[in-house]
Amino acid sequence: MAKDACELCMHPGGEVIYRDDNYRIVLVDDERYPGFCRVIWNAHQREMTDLSTAERAILIAAVWQVEEAVREVMQPDKINVASLGNVVPHVHWHVIPRYENDAHFPNPIWGEVKRTPASAELARRSGLVPRLREKLLERFEQSLL
Amino acid sequence: MAKDACELCMHPGGEVIYRDDNYRIVLVDDERYPGFCRVIWNAHQREMTDLSTAERAILIAAVWQVEEAVREVMQPDKINVASLGNVVPHVHWHVIPRYENDAHFPNPIWGEVKRTPASAELARRSGLVPRLREKLLERFEQSLL
């Protein structure tokens, strides 16, 4: 796939919370999954093992930082982390807070829908997102000091 | 979940190719996905961020080793890597060779089935598995030297 046909080369891929020379952290716009984040490598690489060992370490450390912030703020029942890229083969990580009463649990979010989540519960989770933005910024800006 | 109710504490989780004090590499028995491997942390931990930084580095380095071996031998169109654990909340990584003509592509393997893969193609991929076993053993036993 040429860079000018790659969605993650042409577009940010979500609301950008933090960006440096290597990667960006975005909030994913999915109303069923407030707090769903992606960590996107800026350069057009296909697989994690196409990155150098040092680059992999930088990117995966960012994934763990995001996982920790999501756990702290969103208090999910489980975290799901995945790098797939079948549709957009440009290295990016999904970090997804999962709850036993969410739309797909215990299926992956790409699996069969199991229920309609309660709107009050979704509203409560959406209400945590501003705090998640702050936490992510704190963590990633601190790491620059 | 108590350890004695945890499938990955009680059972190997697949055909064990390699095992050390920290983790094991298993081949998954899924006839649609020859070469599908899992890297399973031996201790009962729930999330990657429940491991220490050093432990995470050990485990994820093993995941990249498996990814490299799978790419080299299975020559997939794409690699999918994921740590989910909604059903079995014990840290384990899926490393899945994906092909444009496999059962679910471009969906994740947990998504909607798209086609019945050609049996000749599945047989060809299954035929590569003995070489994958060898490659994995070479890589992981070498890393002990």
mmCIF file of C-alpha atoms in Angstrom:
data_model
loop_
_atom_site.group_PDB
_atom_site.id
_atom_site.type_symbol
_atom_site.label_atom_id
_atom_site.label_comp_id
_atom_site.label_asym_id
_atom_site.label_seq_id
_atom_site.Cartn_x
_atom_site.Cartn_y
_atom_site.Cartn_z
ATOM 1 C CA MET A 1 0.000 0.000 0.000
ATOM 2 C CA ALA A 2 1.395 3.389 -1.033
ATOM 3 C CA LYS A 3 1.573 6.069 1.644
ATOM 4 C CA ASP A 4 -0.851 8.307 -0.237
ATOM 5 C CA ALA A 5 -3.452 5.522 -0.089
ATOM 6 C CA CYS A 6 -2.876 4.832 3.620
ATOM 7 C CA GLU A 7 -5.537 6.180 5.950
ATOM 8 C CA LEU A 8 -3.052 6.493 8.836
ATOM 9 C CA CYS A 9 -0.528 8.379 6.688
ATOM 10 C CA MET A 10 -3.188 10.770 5.365
ATOM 11 C CA HIS A 11 -5.293 11.235 8.526
ATOM 12 C CA PRO A 12 -4.625 11.384 12.273
ATOM 13 C CA GLY A 13 -6.897 8.367 12.937
ATOM 14 C CA GLY A 14 -8.820 9.924 15.834
ATOM 15 C CA GLU A 15 -8.643 12.821 18.249
ATOM 16 C CA VAL A 16 -4.914 13.336 18.815
ATOM 17 C CA ILE A 17 -4.099 13.554 22.531
ATOM 18 C CA TYR A 18 -0.329 13.468 22.210
ATOM 19 C CA ARG A 19 2.140 13.295 19.353
ATOM 20 C CA ASP A 20 5.916 13.155 19.146
ATOM 21 C CA ASP A 21 8.391 12.327 16.389
ATOM 22 C CA ASN A 22 7.722 8.575 16.649
ATOM 23 C CA TYR A 23 4.048 8.020 17.422
ATOM 24 C CA ARG A 24 0.758 9.577 18.331
ATOM 25 C CA ILE A 25 -1.948 8.671 20.860
ATOM 26 C CA VAL A 26 -5.508 9.120 19.675
ATOM 27 C CA LEU A 27 -8.923 8.700 21.231
ATOM 28 C CA VAL A 28 -11.145 6.531 19.060
ATOM 29 C CA ASP A 29 -14.632 7.809 18.259
ATOM 30 C CA ASP A 30 -16.698 4.715 19.125
ATOM 31 C CA GLU A 31 -19.770 5.500 21.213
ATOM 32 C CA ARG A 32 -19.874 1.946 22.593
ATOM 33 C CA TYR A 33 -16.267 2.161 23.811
ATOM 34 C CA PRO A 34 -15.473 5.435 25.590
ATOM 35 C CA GLY A 35 -11.785 5.499 26.488
ATOM 36 C CA PHE A 36 -10.753 3.317 23.522
ATOM 37 C CA CYS A 37 -7.285 4.592 22.486
ATOM 38 C CA ARG A 38 -4.919 3.894 19.637
ATOM 39 C CA VAL A 39 -1.160 4.253 19.583
ATOM 40 C CA ILE A 40 -0.110 4.859 15.982
ATOM 41 C CA TRP A 41 3.456 4.728 14.695
ATOM 42 C CA ASN A 42 3.940 7.820 12.525
ATOM 43 C CA ALA A 43 6.073 6.227 9.805
ATOM 44 C CA HIS A 44 4.462 3.864 7.328
ATOM 45 C CA GLN A 45 5.579 0.460 8.562
ATOM 46 C CA ARG A 46 3.582 -2.718 8.209
ATOM 47 C CA GLU A 47 4.505 -4.997 11.116
ATOM 48 C CA MET A 48 6.074 -4.526 14.545
ATOM 49 C CA THR A 49 8.982 -6.674 13.368
ATOM 50 C CA ASP A 50 9.588 -4.203 10.519
ATOM 51 C CA LEU A 51 10.599 -1.708 13.221
ATOM 52 C CA SER A 52 14.079 -1.818 14.751
ATOM 53 C CA THR A 53 14.389 -3.277 18.242
ATOM 54 C CA ALA A 54 14.773 0.254 19.629
ATOM 55 C CA GLU A 55 11.691 1.494 17.774
ATOM 56 C CA ARG A 56 9.609 -1.469 18.988
ATOM 57 C CA ALA A 57 10.653 -0.687 22.552
ATOM 58 C CA ILE A 58 9.627 2.966 22.179
ATOM 59 C CA LEU A 59 6.237 2.078 20.740
ATOM 60 C CA ILE A 60 5.365 -0.722 23.134
ATOM 61 C CA ALA A 61 6.400 1.406 26.134
ATOM 62 C CA ALA A 62 3.836 3.953 24.925
ATOM 63 C CA VAL A 63 1.224 1.181 24.703
ATOM 64 C CA TRP A 64 1.878 0.230 28.341
ATOM 65 C CA GLN A 65 1.649 3.883 29.377
ATOM 66 C CA VAL A 66 -1.732 4.121 27.669
ATOM 67 C CA GLU A 67 -2.870 0.835 29.224
ATOM 68 C CA GLU A 68 -1.944 2.119 32.687
ATOM 69 C CA ALA A 69 -3.755 5.430 32.175
ATOM 70 C CA VAL A 70 -6.853 3.670 30.810
ATOM 71 C CA ARG A 71 -6.910 1.245 33.754
ATOM 72 C CA GLU A 72 -6.456 4.043 36.268
ATOM 73 C CA VAL A 73 -9.176 6.298 34.891
ATOM 74 C CA MET A 74 -11.668 3.968 33.194
ATOM 75 C CA GLN A 75 -11.424 1.108 35.745
ATOM 76 C CA PRO A 76 -12.338 -1.561 33.184
ATOM 77 C CA ASP A 77 -12.911 -5.227 33.984
ATOM 78 C CA LYS A 78 -10.286 -6.158 31.382
ATOM 79 C CA ILE A 79 -7.899 -4.525 28.934
ATOM 80 C CA ASN A 80 -7.680 -5.718 25.337
ATOM 81 C CA VAL A 81 -4.544 -4.839 23.354
ATOM 82 C CA ALA A 82 -4.112 -5.679 19.679
ATOM 83 C CA SER A 83 -2.129 -4.845 16.563
ATOM 84 C CA LEU A 84 -4.022 -6.141 13.530
ATOM 85 C CA GLY A 85 -3.821 -3.840 10.492
ATOM 86 C CA ASN A 86 -5.596 -6.090 7.988
ATOM 87 C CA VAL A 87 -7.516 -3.128 6.566
ATOM 88 C CA VAL A 88 -4.901 -0.438 7.221
ATOM 89 C CA PRO A 89 -1.476 -2.128 7.192
ATOM 90 C CA HIS A 90 0.297 0.672 9.073
ATOM 91 C CA VAL A 91 1.472 -0.244 12.586
ATOM 92 C CA HIS A 92 -1.083 0.822 15.206
ATOM 93 C CA TRP A 93 -2.160 -0.580 18.561
ATOM 94 C CA HIS A 94 -5.678 -0.724 19.940
ATOM 95 C CA VAL A 95 -5.972 -0.310 23.720
ATOM 96 C CA ILE A 96 -9.554 -1.054 24.675
ATOM 97 C CA PRO A 97 -11.186 -0.860 28.110
ATOM 98 C CA ARG A 98 -13.613 -3.769 28.399
ATOM 99 C CA TYR A 99 -16.497 -4.284 30.817
ATOM 100 C CA GLU A 100 -18.507 -7.386 31.518
ATOM 101 C CA ASN A 101 -21.648 -5.501 30.480
ATOM 102 C CA ASP A 102 -20.253 -3.896 27.305
ATOM 103 C CA ALA A 103 -21.616 -4.566 23.815
ATOM 104 C CA HIS A 104 -19.444 -7.616 23.023
ATOM 105 C CA PHE A 105 -18.042 -9.027 26.280
ATOM 106 C CA PRO A 106 -16.558 -11.645 26.530
ATOM 107 C CA ASN A 107 -16.126 -11.547 22.755
ATOM 108 C CA PRO A 108 -13.472 -9.320 21.252
ATOM 109 C CA ILE A 109 -15.024 -6.044 20.023
ATOM 110 C CA TRP A 110 -14.709 -7.392 16.468
ATOM 111 C CA GLY A 111 -16.887 -10.398 17.331
ATOM 112 C CA GLU A 112 -20.600 -10.952 17.693
ATOM 113 C CA VAL A 113 -22.561 -8.314 19.580
ATOM 114 C CA LYS A 114 -23.869 -9.741 22.863
ATOM 115 C CA ARG A 115 -26.068 -6.918 24.214
ATOM 116 C CA THR A 116 -27.008 -3.251 24.034
ATOM 117 C CA PRO A 117 -25.070 -1.545 26.798
ATOM 118 C CA ALA A 118 -27.107 0.518 29.298
ATOM 119 C CA SER A 119 -27.059 4.153 28.225
ATOM 120 C CA ALA A 120 -26.505 5.382 31.802
ATOM 121 C CA GLU A 121 -23.409 3.217 32.030
ATOM 122 C CA LEU A 122 -22.087 4.473 28.685
ATOM 123 C CA ALA A 123 -22.752 8.061 29.807
ATOM 124 C CA ARG A 124 -20.824 7.396 33.018
ATOM 125 C CA ARG A 125 -17.866 6.051 31.061
ATOM 126 C CA SER A 126 -17.986 8.938 28.575
ATOM 127 C CA GLY A 127 -17.886 11.252 31.545
ATOM 128 C CA LEU A 128 -14.464 9.835 32.467
ATOM 129 C CA VAL A 129 -12.900 10.662 29.102
ATOM 130 C CA PRO A 130 -11.873 14.260 29.967
ATOM 131 C CA ARG A 131 -9.939 12.866 32.934
ATOM 132 C CA LEU A 132 -8.347 10.250 30.646
ATOM 133 C CA ARG A 133 -7.192 13.021 28.258
ATOM 134 C CA GLU A 134 -5.562 14.794 31.204
ATOM 135 C CA LYS A 135 -3.920 11.628 32.540
ATOM 136 C CA LEU A 136 -2.503 10.731 29.139
ATOM 137 C CA LEU A 137 -1.116 14.221 28.644
ATOM 138 C CA GLU A 138 0.418 14.206 32.124
ATOM 139 C CA ARG A 139 2.111 10.849 31.488
ATOM 140 C CA PHE A 140 3.414 11.629 28.028
ATOM 141 C CA GLU A 141 4.501 15.187 28.719
ATOM 142 C CA GLN A 142 6.235 14.067 31.911
ATOM 143 C CA SER A 143 8.163 11.465 29.950
ATOM 144 C CA LEU A 144 9.705 14.351 27.973
ATOM 145 C CA LEU A 145 11.213 15.942 31.091
ATOM 146 C CA MET B 1 -10.336 -16.017 38.958
ATOM 147 C CA ALA B 2 -8.577 -18.526 41.189
ATOM 148 C CA LYS B 3 -5.598 -20.369 39.722
ATOM 149 C CA ASP B 4 -7.330 -23.724 40.033
ATOM 150 C CA ALA B 5 -10.157 -22.414 37.830
ATOM 151 C CA CYS B 6 -7.774 -20.935 35.242
ATOM 152 C CA GLU B 7 -7.444 -22.903 32.034
ATOM 153 C CA LEU B 8 -3.910 -21.593 31.429
ATOM 154 C CA CYS B 9 -2.781 -22.485 34.952
ATOM 155 C CA MET B 10 -4.255 -25.970 34.719
ATOM 156 C CA HIS B 11 -3.435 -26.813 31.069
ATOM 157 C CA PRO B 12 -0.598 -26.006 28.647
ATOM 158 C CA GLY B 13 -3.004 -24.251 26.214
ATOM 159 C CA GLY B 14 -1.755 -25.988 23.071
ATOM 160 C CA GLU B 15 1.170 -28.055 21.807
ATOM 161 C CA VAL B 16 4.140 -26.753 23.775
ATOM 162 C CA ILE B 17 7.065 -25.932 21.472
ATOM 163 C CA TYR B 18 9.252 -24.237 24.043
ATOM 164 C CA ARG B 19 9.002 -23.470 27.737
ATOM 165 C CA ASP B 20 11.240 -21.674 30.206
ATOM 166 C CA ASP B 21 10.752 -20.301 33.705
ATOM 167 C CA ASN B 22 8.812 -17.275 32.458
ATOM 168 C CA TYR B 23 6.675 -18.296 29.506
ATOM 169 C CA ARG B 24 5.827 -20.993 27.021
ATOM 170 C CA ILE B 25 5.239 -20.991 23.260
ATOM 171 C CA VAL B 26 2.399 -23.178 22.039
ATOM 172 C CA LEU B 27 0.971 -24.073 18.643
ATOM 173 C CA VAL B 28 -2.783 -23.537 18.561
ATOM 174 C CA ASP B 29 -4.938 -26.347 17.217
ATOM 175 C CA ASP B 30 -7.134 -24.397 14.753
ATOM 176 C CA GLU B 31 -7.461 -26.112 11.383
ATOM 177 C CA ARG B 32 -8.264 -22.811 9.664
ATOM 178 C CA TYR B 33 -5.087 -21.175 11.010
ATOM 179 C CA PRO B 34 -2.007 -23.390 10.709
ATOM 180 C CA GLY B 35 0.952 -21.637 12.300
ATOM 181 C CA PHE B 36 -1.190 -19.762 14.859
ATOM 182 C CA CYS B 37 0.964 -19.511 18.015
ATOM 183 C CA ARG B 38 0.414 -18.307 21.546
ATOM 184 C CA VAL B 39 2.972 -16.970 23.983
ATOM 185 C CA ILE B 40 1.699 -17.639 27.495
ATOM 186 C CA TRP B 41 3.119 -16.134 30.666
ATOM 187 C CA ASN B 42 3.474 -19.002 33.147
ATOM 188 C CA ALA B 43 2.432 -17.098 36.283
ATOM 189 C CA HIS B 44 -1.202 -16.173 36.782
ATOM 190 C CA GLN B 45 -1.241 -12.460 35.961
ATOM 191 C CA ARG B 46 -4.169 -10.636 34.444
ATOM 192 C CA GLU B 47 -2.779 -7.735 32.415
ATOM 193 C CA MET B 48 0.580 -6.875 30.842
ATOM 194 C CA THR B 49 0.743 -3.879 33.175
ATOM 195 C CA ASP B 50 0.469 -6.257 36.144
ATOM 196 C CA LEU B 51 3.921 -7.536 35.140
ATOM 197 C CA SER B 52 7.058 -5.622 36.102
ATOM 198 C CA THR B 53 8.770 -3.606 33.372
ATOM 199 C CA ALA B 54 11.467 -6.297 33.144
ATOM 200 C CA GLU B 55 8.875 -9.078 32.869
ATOM 201 C CA ARG B 56 6.962 -7.228 30.148
ATOM 202 C CA ALA B 57 10.194 -6.832 28.196
ATOM 203 C CA ILE B 58 10.942 -10.557 28.465
ATOM 204 C CA LEU B 59 7.460 -11.549 27.312
ATOM 205 C CA ILE B 60 7.136 -9.077 24.459
ATOM 206 C CA ALA B 61 10.613 -9.975 23.167
ATOM 207 C CA ALA B 62 9.352 -13.559 22.931
ATOM 208 C CA VAL B 63 6.293 -12.346 21.017
ATOM 209 C CA TRP B 64 8.543 -10.596 18.456
ATOM 210 C CA GLN B 65 10.677 -13.731 18.152
ATOM 211 C CA VAL B 66 7.544 -15.744 17.409
ATOM 212 C CA GLU B 67 6.309 -13.105 14.964
ATOM 213 C CA GLU B 68 9.624 -13.236 13.101
ATOM 214 C CA ALA B 69 9.619 -17.034 12.927
ATOM 215 C CA VAL B 70 5.994 -17.101 11.757
ATOM 216 C CA ARG B 71 6.706 -14.497 9.059
ATOM 217 C CA GLU B 72 9.797 -16.323 7.891
ATOM 218 C CA VAL B 73 8.208 -19.761 7.634
ATOM 219 C CA MET B 74 4.511 -19.116 6.992
ATOM 220 C CA GLN B 75 4.967 -16.060 4.716
ATOM 221 C CA PRO B 76 1.597 -14.577 5.658
ATOM 222 C CA ASP B 77 0.085 -11.469 4.058
ATOM 223 C CA LYS B 78 -0.265 -9.927 7.521
ATOM 224 C CA ILE B 79 0.478 -10.693 11.148
ATOM 225 C CA ASN B 80 -2.134 -10.154 13.847
ATOM 226 C CA VAL B 81 -0.951 -9.858 17.445
ATOM 227 C CA ALA B 82 -3.328 -9.548 20.388
ATOM 228 C CA SER B 83 -3.603 -9.919 24.149
ATOM 229 C CA LEU B 84 -7.281 -10.157 25.071
ATOM 230 C CA GLY B 85 -8.020 -12.578 27.908
ATOM 231 C CA ASN B 86 -11.709 -11.823 28.363
ATOM 232 C CA VAL B 87 -12.502 -15.522 28.755
ATOM 233 C CA VAL B 88 -9.202 -16.594 30.328
ATOM 234 C CA PRO B 89 -7.769 -13.591 32.205
ATOM 235 C CA HIS B 90 -4.203 -14.944 32.331
ATOM 236 C CA VAL B 91 -1.686 -13.020 30.209
ATOM 237 C CA HIS B 92 -1.233 -14.640 26.797
ATOM 238 C CA TRP B 93 -0.486 -13.338 23.310
ATOM 239 C CA HIS B 94 -1.960 -14.556 20.056
ATOM 240 C CA VAL B 95 0.381 -14.421 17.049
ATOM 241 C CA ILE B 96 -1.674 -15.207 13.968
ATOM 242 C CA PRO B 97 -0.507 -15.526 10.366
ATOM 243 C CA ARG B 98 -3.197 -14.007 8.147
ATOM 244 C CA TYR B 99 -3.768 -14.446 4.423
ATOM 245 C CA GLU B 100 -6.015 -12.498 2.094
ATOM 246 C CA ASN B 101 -7.835 -15.736 1.273
ATOM 247 C CA ASP B 102 -8.191 -17.053 4.838
ATOM 248 C CA ALA B 103 -11.533 -17.673 6.549
ATOM 249 C CA HIS B 104 -11.993 -14.152 7.978
ATOM 250 C CA PHE B 105 -9.705 -11.732 6.131
ATOM 251 C CA PRO B 106 -9.762 -8.726 6.408
ATOM 252 C CA ASN B 107 -11.790 -9.269 9.592
ATOM 253 C CA PRO B 108 -10.007 -10.290 12.772
ATOM 254 C CA ILE B 109 -10.300 -14.058 13.295
ATOM 255 C CA TRP B 110 -12.911 -13.339 15.982
ATOM 256 C CA GLY B 111 -15.134 -11.537 13.467
ATOM 257 C CA GLU B 112 -17.543 -12.637 10.782
ATOM 258 C CA VAL B 113 -16.452 -15.525 8.566
ATOM 259 C CA LYS B 114 -15.887 -14.283 4.993
ATOM 260 C CA ARG B 115 -15.208 -17.517 3.092
ATOM 261 C CA THR B 116 -14.282 -21.201 3.248
ATOM 262 C CA PRO B 117 -10.547 -21.360 2.626
ATOM 263 C CA ALA B 118 -9.387 -23.642 -0.197
ATOM 264 C CA SER B 119 -8.404 -27.005 1.272
ATOM 265 C CA ALA B 120 -5.266 -27.231 -0.915
ATOM 266 C CA GLU B 121 -4.100 -23.899 0.452
ATOM 267 C CA LEU B 122 -4.772 -25.002 4.054
ATOM 268 C CA ALA B 123 -2.896 -28.239 3.399
ATOM 269 C CA ARG B 124 0.054 -26.245 2.008
ATOM 270 C CA ARG B 125 0.128 -24.074 5.131
ATOM 271 C CA SER B 126 -0.195 -27.070 7.457
ATOM 272 C CA GLY B 127 2.755 -28.573 5.626
ATOM 273 C CA LEU B 128 4.891 -25.632 6.805
ATOM 274 C CA VAL B 129 4.176 -26.237 10.489
ATOM 275 C CA PRO B 130 6.983 -28.789 11.067
ATOM 276 C CA ARG B 131 9.448 -26.173 9.753
ATOM 277 C CA LEU B 132 7.882 -23.575 12.053
ATOM 278 C CA ARG B 133 8.387 -25.881 15.051
ATOM 279 C CA GLU B 134 12.065 -26.202 14.109
ATOM 280 C CA LYS B 135 12.522 -22.463 13.580
ATOM 281 C CA LEU B 136 10.922 -21.622 16.917
ATOM 282 C CA LEU B 137 13.074 -24.139 18.737
ATOM 283 C CA GLU B 138 16.215 -22.840 17.021
ATOM 284 C CA ARG B 139 15.401 -19.254 18.003
ATOM 285 C CA PHE B 140 14.442 -19.957 21.591
ATOM 286 C CA GLU B 141 17.167 -22.461 22.322
ATOM 287 C CA GLN B 142 19.754 -20.149 20.759
ATOM 288 C CA SER B 143 18.606 -17.349 23.020
ATOM 289 C CA LEU B 144 19.680 -19.520 25.971
ATOM 290 C CA LEU B 145 23.295 -19.670 24.772
#
